[in-house]
Coordinates of N, CA and C in Angstrom, one line a residue:
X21 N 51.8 80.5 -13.3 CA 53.2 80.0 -13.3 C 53.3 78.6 -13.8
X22 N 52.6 77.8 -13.3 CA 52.2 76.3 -13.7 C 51.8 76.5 -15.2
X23 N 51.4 77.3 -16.1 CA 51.6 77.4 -17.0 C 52.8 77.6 -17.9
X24 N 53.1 78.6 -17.6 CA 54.7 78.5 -18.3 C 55.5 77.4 -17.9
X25 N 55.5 76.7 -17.1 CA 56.2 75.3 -16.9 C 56.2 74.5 -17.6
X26 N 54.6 74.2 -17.7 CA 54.1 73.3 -18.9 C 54.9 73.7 -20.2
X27 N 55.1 75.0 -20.8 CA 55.0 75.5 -21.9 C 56.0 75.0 -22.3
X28 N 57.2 75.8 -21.2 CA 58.9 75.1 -21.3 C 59.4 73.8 -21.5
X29 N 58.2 73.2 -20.9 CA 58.4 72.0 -20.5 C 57.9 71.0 -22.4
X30 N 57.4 71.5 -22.3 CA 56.7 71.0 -23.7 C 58.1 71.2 -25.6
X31 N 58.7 73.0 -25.2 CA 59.2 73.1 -25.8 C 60.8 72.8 -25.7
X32 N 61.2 72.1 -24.6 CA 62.1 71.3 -24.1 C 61.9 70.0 -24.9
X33 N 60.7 69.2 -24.7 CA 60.9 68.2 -25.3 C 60.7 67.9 -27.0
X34 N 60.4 68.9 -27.4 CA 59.8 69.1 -28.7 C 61.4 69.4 -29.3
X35 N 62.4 69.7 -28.2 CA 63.7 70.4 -29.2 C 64.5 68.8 -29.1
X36 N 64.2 67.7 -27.8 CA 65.1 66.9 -27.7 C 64.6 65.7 -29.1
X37 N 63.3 66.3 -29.3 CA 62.5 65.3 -30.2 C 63.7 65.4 -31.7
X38 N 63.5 66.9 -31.9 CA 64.3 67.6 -33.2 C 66.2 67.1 -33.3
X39 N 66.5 67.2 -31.7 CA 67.9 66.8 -31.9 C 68.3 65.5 -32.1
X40 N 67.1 64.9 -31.7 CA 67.6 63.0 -32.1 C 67.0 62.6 -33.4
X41 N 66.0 63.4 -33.8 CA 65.9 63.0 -34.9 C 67.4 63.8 -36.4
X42 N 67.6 64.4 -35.9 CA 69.0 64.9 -36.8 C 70.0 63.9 -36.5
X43 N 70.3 63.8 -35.4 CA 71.5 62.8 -34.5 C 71.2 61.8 -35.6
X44 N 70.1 61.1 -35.7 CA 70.0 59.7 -35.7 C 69.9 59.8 -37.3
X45 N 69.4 60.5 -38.3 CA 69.1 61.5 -39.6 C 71.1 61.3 -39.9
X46 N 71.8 62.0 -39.3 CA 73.3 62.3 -39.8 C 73.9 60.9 -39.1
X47 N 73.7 59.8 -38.6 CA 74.3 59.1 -38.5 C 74.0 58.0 -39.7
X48 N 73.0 57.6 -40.4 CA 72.7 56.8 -41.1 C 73.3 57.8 -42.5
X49 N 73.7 58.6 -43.2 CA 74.1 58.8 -43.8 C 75.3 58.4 -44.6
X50 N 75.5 58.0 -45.5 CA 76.9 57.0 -45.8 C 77.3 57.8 -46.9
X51 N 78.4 58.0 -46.9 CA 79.7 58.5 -48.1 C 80.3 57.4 -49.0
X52 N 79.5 56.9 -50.4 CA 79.8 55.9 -51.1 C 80.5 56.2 -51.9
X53 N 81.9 55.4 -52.0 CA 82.9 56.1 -53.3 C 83.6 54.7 -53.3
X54 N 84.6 54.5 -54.3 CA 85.2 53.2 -55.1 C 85.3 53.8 -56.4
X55 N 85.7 52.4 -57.4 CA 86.3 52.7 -58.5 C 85.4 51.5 -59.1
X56 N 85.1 51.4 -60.6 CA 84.3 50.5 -61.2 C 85.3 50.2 -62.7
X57 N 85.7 49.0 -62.3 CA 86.8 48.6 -63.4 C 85.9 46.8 -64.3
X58 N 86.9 46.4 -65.1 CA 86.1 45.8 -66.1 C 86.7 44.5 -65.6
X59 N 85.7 43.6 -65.3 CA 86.1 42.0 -64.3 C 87.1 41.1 -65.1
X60 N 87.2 41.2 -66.5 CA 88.5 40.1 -67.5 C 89.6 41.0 -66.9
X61 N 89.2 42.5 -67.9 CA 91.1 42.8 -67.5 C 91.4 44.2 -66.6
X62 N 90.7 44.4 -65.7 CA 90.6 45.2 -64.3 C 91.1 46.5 -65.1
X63 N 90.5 47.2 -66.1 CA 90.5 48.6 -66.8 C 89.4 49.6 -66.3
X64 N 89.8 50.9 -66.1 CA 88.7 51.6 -65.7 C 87.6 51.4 -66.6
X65 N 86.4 51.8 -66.3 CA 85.3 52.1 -67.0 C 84.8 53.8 -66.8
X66 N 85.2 54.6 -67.6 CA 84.4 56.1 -67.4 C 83.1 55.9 -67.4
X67 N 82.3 57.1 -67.2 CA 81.5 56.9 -67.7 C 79.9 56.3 -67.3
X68 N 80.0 55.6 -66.4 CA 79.4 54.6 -65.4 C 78.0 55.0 -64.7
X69 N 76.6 54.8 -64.9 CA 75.7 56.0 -64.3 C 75.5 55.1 -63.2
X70 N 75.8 55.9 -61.6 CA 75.4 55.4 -60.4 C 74.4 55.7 -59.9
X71 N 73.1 55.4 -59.5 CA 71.7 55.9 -59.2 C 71.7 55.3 -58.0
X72 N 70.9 56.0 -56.7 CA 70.2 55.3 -55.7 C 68.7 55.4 -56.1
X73 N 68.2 53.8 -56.6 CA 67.0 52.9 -56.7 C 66.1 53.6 -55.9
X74 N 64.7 54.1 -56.5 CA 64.0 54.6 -56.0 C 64.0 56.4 -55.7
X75 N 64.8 56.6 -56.1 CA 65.4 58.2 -55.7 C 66.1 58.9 -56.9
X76 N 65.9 60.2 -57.3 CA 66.0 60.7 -57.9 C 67.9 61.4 -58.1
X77 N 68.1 60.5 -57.5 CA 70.3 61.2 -57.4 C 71.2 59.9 -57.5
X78 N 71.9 60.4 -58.3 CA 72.8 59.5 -59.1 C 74.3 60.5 -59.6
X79 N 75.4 59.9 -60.1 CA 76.6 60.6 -60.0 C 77.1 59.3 -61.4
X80 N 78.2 59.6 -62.1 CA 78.7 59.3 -62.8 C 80.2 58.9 -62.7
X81 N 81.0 58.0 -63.4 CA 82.3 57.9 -62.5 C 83.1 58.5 -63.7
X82 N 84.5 59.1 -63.0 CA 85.3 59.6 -63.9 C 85.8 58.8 -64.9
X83 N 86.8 59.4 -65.3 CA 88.1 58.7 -66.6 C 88.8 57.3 -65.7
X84 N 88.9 57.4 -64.6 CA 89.8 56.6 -63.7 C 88.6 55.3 -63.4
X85 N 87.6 55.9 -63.9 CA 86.4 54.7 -63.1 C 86.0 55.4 -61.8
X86 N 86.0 56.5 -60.8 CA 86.3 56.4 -59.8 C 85.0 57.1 -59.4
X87 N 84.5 57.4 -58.1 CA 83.0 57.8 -57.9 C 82.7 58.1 -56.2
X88 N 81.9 59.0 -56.4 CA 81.8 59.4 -54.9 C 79.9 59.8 -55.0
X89 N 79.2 59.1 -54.1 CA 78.0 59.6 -53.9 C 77.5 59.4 -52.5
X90 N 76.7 60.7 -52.0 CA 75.8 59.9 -50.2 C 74.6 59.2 -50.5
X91 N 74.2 58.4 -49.6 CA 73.1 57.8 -49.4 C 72.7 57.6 -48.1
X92 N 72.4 56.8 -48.1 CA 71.9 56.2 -46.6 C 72.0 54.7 -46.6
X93 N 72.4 54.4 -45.6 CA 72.4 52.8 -45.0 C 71.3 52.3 -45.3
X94 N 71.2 51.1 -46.2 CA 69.6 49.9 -46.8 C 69.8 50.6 -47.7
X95 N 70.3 51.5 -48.6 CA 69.7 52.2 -50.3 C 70.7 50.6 -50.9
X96 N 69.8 50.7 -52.5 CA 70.5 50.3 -53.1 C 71.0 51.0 -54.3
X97 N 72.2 50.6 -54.5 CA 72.7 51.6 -55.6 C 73.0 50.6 -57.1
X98 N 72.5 51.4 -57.6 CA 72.6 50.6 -58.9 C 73.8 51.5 -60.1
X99 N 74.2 50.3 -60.5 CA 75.6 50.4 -61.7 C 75.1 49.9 -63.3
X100 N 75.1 50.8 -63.7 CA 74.7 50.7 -65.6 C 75.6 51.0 -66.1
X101 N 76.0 50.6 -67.4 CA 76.5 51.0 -68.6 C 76.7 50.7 -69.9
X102 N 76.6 51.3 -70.8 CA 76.4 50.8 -72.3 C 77.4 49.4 -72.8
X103 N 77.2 48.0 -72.7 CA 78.5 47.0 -73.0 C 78.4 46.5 -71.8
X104 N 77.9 46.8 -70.6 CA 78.3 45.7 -69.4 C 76.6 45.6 -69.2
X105 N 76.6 44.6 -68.4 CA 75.5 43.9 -67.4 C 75.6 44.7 -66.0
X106 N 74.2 45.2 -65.7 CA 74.0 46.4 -64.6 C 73.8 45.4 -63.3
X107 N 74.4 45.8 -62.4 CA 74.7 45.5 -61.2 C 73.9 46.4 -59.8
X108 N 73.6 45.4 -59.0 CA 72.7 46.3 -57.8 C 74.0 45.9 -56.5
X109 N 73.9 46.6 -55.3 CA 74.8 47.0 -54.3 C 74.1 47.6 -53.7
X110 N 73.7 46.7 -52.2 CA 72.9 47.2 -51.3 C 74.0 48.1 -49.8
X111 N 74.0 48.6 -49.5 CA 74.6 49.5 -48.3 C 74.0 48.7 -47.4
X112 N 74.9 47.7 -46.0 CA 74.5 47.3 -45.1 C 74.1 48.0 -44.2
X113 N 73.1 47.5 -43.3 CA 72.2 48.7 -42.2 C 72.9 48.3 -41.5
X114 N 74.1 47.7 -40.6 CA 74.9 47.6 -39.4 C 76.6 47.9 -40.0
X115 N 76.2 48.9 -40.9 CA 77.2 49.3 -41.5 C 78.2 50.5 -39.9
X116 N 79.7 50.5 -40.0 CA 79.9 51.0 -38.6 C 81.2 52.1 -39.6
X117 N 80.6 53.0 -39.1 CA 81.1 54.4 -39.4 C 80.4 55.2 -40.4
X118 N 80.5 56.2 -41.5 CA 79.7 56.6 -42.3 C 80.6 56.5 -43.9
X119 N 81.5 55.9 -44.2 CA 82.0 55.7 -45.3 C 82.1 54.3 -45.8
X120 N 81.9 54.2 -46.9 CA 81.4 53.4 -47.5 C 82.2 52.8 -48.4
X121 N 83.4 52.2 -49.1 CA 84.7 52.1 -50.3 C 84.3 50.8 -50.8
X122 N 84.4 50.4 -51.9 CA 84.4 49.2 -52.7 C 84.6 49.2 -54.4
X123 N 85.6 48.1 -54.8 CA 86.0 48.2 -55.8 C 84.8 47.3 -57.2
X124 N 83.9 48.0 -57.7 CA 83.0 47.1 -58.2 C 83.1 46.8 -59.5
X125 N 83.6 45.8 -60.1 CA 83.4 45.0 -61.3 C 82.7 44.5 -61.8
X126 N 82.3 44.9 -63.1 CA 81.3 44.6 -64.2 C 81.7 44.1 -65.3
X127 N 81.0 42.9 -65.3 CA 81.2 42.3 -66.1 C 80.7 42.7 -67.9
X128 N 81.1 42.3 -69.4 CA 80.5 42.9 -70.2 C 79.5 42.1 -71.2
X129 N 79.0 42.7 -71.4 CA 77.2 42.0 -72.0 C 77.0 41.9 -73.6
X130 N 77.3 41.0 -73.6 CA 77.8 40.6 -75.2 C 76.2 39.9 -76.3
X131 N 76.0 40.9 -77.0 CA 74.8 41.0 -77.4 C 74.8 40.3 -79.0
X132 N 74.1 39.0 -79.2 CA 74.1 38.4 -80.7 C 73.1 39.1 -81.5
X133 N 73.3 39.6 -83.0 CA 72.5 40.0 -83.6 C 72.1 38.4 -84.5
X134 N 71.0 38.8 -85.2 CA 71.0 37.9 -85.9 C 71.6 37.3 -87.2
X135 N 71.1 35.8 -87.7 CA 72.5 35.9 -88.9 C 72.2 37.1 -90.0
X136 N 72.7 37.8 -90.8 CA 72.3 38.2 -92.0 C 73.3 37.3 -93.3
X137 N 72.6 37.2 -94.5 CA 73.0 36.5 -95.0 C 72.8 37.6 -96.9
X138 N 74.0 38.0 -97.1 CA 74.1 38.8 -98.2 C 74.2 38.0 -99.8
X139 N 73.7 38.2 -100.6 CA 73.7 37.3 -101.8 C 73.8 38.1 -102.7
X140 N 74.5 37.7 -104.3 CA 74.6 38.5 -105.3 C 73.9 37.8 -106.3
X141 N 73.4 39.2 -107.5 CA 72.5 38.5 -108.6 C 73.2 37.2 -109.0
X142 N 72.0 36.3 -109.4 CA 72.8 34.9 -110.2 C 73.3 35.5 -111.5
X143 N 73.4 36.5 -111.8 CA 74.5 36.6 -113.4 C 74.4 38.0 -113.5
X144 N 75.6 38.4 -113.7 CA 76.1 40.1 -114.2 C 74.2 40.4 -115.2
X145 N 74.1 39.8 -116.2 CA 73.0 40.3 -116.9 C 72.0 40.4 -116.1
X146 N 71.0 39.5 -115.3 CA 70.2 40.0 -114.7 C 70.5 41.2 -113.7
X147 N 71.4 41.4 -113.5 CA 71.9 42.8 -112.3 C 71.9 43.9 -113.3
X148 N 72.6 43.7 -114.2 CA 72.2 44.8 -115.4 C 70.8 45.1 -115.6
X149 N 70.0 44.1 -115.8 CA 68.1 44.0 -116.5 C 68.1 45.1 -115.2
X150 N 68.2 44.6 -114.0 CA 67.5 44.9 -112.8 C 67.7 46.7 -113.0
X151 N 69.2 46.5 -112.9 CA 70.0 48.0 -112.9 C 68.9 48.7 -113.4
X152 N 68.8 48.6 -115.1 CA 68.2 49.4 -116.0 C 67.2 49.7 -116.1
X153 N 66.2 48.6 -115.5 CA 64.5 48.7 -115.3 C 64.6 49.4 -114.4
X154 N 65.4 50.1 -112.9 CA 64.6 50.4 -111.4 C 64.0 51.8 -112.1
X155 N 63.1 51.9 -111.4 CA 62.7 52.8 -111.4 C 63.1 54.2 -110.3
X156 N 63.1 55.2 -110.2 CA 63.7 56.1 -109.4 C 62.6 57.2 -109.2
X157 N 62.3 57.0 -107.6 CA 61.2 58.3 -107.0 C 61.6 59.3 -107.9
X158 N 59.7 60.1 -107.9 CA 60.4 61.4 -108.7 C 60.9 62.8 -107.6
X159 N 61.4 63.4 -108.5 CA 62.0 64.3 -107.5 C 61.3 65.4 -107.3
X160 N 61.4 66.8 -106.8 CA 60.4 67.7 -106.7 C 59.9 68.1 -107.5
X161 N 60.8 68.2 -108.8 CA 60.6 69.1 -109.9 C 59.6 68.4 -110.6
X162 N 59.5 67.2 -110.6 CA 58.9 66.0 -111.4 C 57.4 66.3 -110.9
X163 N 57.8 66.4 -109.2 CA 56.0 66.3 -109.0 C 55.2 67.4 -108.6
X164 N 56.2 68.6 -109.0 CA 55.9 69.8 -108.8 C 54.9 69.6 -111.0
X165 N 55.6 69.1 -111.5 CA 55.0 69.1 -112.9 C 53.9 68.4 -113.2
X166 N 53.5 67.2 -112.4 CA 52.7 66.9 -112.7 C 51.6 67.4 -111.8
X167 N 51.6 67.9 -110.5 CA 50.7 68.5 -110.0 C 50.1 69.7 -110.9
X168 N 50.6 70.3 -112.0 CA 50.5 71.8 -112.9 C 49.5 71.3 -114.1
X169 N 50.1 70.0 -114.0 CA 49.3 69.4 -115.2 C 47.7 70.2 -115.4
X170 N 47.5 70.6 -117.0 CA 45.9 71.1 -117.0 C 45.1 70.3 -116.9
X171 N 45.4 68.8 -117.2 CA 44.5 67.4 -117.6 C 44.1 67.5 -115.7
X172 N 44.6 67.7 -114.8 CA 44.7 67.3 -113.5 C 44.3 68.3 -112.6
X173 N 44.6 69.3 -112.8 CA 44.0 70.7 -112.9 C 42.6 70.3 -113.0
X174 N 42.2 70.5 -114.1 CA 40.5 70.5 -114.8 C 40.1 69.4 -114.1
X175 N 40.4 68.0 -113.6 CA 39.6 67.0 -112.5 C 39.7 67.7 -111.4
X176 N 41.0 68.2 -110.7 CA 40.3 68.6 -109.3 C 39.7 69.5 -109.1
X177 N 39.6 70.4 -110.3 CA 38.2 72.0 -110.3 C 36.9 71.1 -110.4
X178 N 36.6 70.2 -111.0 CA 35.6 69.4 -110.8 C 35.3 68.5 -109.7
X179 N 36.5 67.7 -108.9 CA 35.9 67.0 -108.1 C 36.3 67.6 -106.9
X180 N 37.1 68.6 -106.6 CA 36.9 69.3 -105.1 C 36.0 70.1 -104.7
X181 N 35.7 70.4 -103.7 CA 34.8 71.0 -103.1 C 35.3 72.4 -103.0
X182 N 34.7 73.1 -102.8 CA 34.8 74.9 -102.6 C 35.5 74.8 -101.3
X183 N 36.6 75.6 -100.9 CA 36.9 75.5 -99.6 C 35.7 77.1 -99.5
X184 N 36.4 78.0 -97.9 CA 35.8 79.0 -97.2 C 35.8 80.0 -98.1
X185 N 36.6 80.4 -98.7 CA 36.4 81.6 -99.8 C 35.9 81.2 -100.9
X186 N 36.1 80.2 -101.5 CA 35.1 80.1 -102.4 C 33.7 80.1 -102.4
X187 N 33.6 79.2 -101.2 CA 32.0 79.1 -100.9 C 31.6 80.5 -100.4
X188 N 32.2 81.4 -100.1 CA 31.5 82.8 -99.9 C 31.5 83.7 -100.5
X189 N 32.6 83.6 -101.8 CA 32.6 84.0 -102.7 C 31.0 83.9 -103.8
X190 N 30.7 83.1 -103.6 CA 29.5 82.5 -104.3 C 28.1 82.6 -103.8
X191 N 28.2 82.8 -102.7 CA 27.2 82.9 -101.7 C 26.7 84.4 -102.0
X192 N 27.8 85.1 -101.7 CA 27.8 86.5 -101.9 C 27.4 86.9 -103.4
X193 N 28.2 86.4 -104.6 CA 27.4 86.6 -105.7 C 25.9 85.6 -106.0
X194 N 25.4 84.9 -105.6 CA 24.2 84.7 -105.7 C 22.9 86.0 -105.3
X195 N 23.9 86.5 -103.8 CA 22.8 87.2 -103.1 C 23.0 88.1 -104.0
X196 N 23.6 88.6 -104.7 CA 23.6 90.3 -105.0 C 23.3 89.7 -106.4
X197 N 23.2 88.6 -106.9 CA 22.3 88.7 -108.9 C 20.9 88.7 -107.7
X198 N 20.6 88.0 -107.2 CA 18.8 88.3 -106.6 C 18.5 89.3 -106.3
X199 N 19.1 90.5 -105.8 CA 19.2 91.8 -105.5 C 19.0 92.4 -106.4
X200 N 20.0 92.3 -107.5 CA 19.7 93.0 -108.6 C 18.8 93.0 -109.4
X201 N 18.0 91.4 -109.9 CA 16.9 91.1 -110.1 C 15.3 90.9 -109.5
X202 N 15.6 91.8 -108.6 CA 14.6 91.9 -107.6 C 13.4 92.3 -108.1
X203 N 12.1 91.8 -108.3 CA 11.0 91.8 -108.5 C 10.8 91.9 -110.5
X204 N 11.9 91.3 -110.8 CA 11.6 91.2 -112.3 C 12.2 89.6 -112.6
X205 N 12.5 89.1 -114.0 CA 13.0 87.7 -114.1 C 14.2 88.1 -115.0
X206 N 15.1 87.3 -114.7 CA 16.4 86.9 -114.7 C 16.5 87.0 -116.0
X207 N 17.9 87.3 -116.8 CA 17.6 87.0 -118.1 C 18.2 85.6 -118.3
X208 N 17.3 85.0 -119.5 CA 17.9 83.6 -119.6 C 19.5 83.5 -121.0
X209 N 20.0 82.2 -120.5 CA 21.1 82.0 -121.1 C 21.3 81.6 -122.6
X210 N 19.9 81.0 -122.7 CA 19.2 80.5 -124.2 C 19.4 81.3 -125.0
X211 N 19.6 82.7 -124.9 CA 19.5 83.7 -126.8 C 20.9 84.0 -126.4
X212 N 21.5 83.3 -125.5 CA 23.4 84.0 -125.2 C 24.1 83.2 -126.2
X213 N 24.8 84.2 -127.2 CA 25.8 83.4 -128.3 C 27.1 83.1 -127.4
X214 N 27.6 83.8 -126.6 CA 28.7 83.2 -125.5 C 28.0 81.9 -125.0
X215 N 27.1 82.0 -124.4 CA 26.8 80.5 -123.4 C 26.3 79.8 -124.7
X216 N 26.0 80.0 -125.4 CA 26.1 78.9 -126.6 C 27.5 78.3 -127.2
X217 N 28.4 79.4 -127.2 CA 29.8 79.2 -127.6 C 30.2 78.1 -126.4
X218 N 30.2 78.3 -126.0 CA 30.7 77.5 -124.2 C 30.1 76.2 -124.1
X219 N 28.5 76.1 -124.5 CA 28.0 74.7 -124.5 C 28.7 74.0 -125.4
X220 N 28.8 74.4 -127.2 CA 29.8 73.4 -127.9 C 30.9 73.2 -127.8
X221 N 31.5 73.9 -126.9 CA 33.4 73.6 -126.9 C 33.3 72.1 -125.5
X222 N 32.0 73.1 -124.4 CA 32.5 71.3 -123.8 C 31.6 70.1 -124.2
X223 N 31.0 70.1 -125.3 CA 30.7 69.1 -125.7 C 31.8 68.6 -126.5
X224 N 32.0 69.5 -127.2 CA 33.3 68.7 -127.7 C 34.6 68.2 -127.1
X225 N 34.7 68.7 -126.3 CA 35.4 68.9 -124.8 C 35.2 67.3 -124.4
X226 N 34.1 66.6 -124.3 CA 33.7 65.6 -123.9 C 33.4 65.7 -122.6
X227 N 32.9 67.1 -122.0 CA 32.6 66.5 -120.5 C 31.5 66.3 -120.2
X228 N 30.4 66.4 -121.6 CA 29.3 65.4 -120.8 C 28.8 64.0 -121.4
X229 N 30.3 63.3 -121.5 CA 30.0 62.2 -121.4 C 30.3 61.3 -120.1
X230 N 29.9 60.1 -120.0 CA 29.6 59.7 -118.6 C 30.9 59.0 -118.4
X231 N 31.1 59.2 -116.9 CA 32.9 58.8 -116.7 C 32.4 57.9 -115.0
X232 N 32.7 56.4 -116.3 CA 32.2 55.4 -115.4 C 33.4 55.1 -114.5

């Protein structure tokens, strides 16, 4: 019996623990709303992002300026906007009731660029020379043509490297002329009138001269 006393007794205070912490939880809660107008000539500001600092919720004010957000008593709430200087607004902790009203003015934040200073050619003729010399990026077609080029072509078959198919491509015909030449000798290229034809065209060709 002295058991279940205890039990009750325990889950009695465990509930008074839960109702004062809500009690005390729903009394610090505060209903912040007002209107946010512009401090020269008291016009709404739409638009307005209201954030409680530190916390992830924030609310926006209408067309009218006007704004309604909860917090808690000590948040501070911060006021931004594109053209004004951002303002902080702390919620007093001996704040008495749960609503919160204030009209907040912002002032606006007037940002200097620097000077720029625009000048024109010293004489129609030089602006002409300039005009007629510029030169103008080429365009696709331009570098779609020179990339086709054969002169440019024939360097990069020469100075690139085989990518994956080629190099296996080659691999694979190496193995298979050794295969086929298997225990005899290769024929040589020396009595070939083709590979003779081919050695004088790139000699004439010039490509075994040295390309310093």
């Amino acid at each position: 019996m002295k058991k279940f006393l205890w039990i009750g007794s325990l889950l009695l205070c465990f509930h008074s623990v839960v109702f004062a912490q809500r009690h005390t939880a729903r009394d610090t809660v505060v209903e912040f709303s007002g209107v946010v107008l512009t401090a020269d000539s008291l016009q709404a500001i739409p638009g307005v992002s209201i954030t409680v600092k530190g916390q992830d919720r924030g609310t926006l004010s209408n067309e009218q300026g006007v704004f309604d957000i909860v917090a808690y008593r000590g948040d501070t709430i911060h006021f931004s906007a594109i053209g004004f200087r951002p303002k902080d607004v702390r919620i007093p902790l001996d704040l008495k009731g749960n609503h919160f009203s204030m009209i907040q003015l912002m002032v606006a934040d007037t940002i200097y660029l620097p000077e720029t200073i625009i000048r024109p050619y010293p004489s129609p003729e030089e602006f002409a020379r300039e005009f007629v010399n510029y030169k103008f990026p080429d365009d696709k077609y331009e570098i779609a043509r020179k990339n086709t080029e054969a002169a440019k072509l024939r360097i990069l078959a020469l100075t690139l490297p085989p990518d994956a198919t080629e190099a296996t491509q080659l691999y694979l015909n190496q193995q298979a002329q050794r295969i086929s030449y298997a225990g005899q000798l290769p024929p040589q290229n020396i009595f070939n009138p083709l590979a003779w034809a081919q050695f004088i065209q790139a000699w004439k060709n010039g490509d075994f001269k040295r390309k310093d």
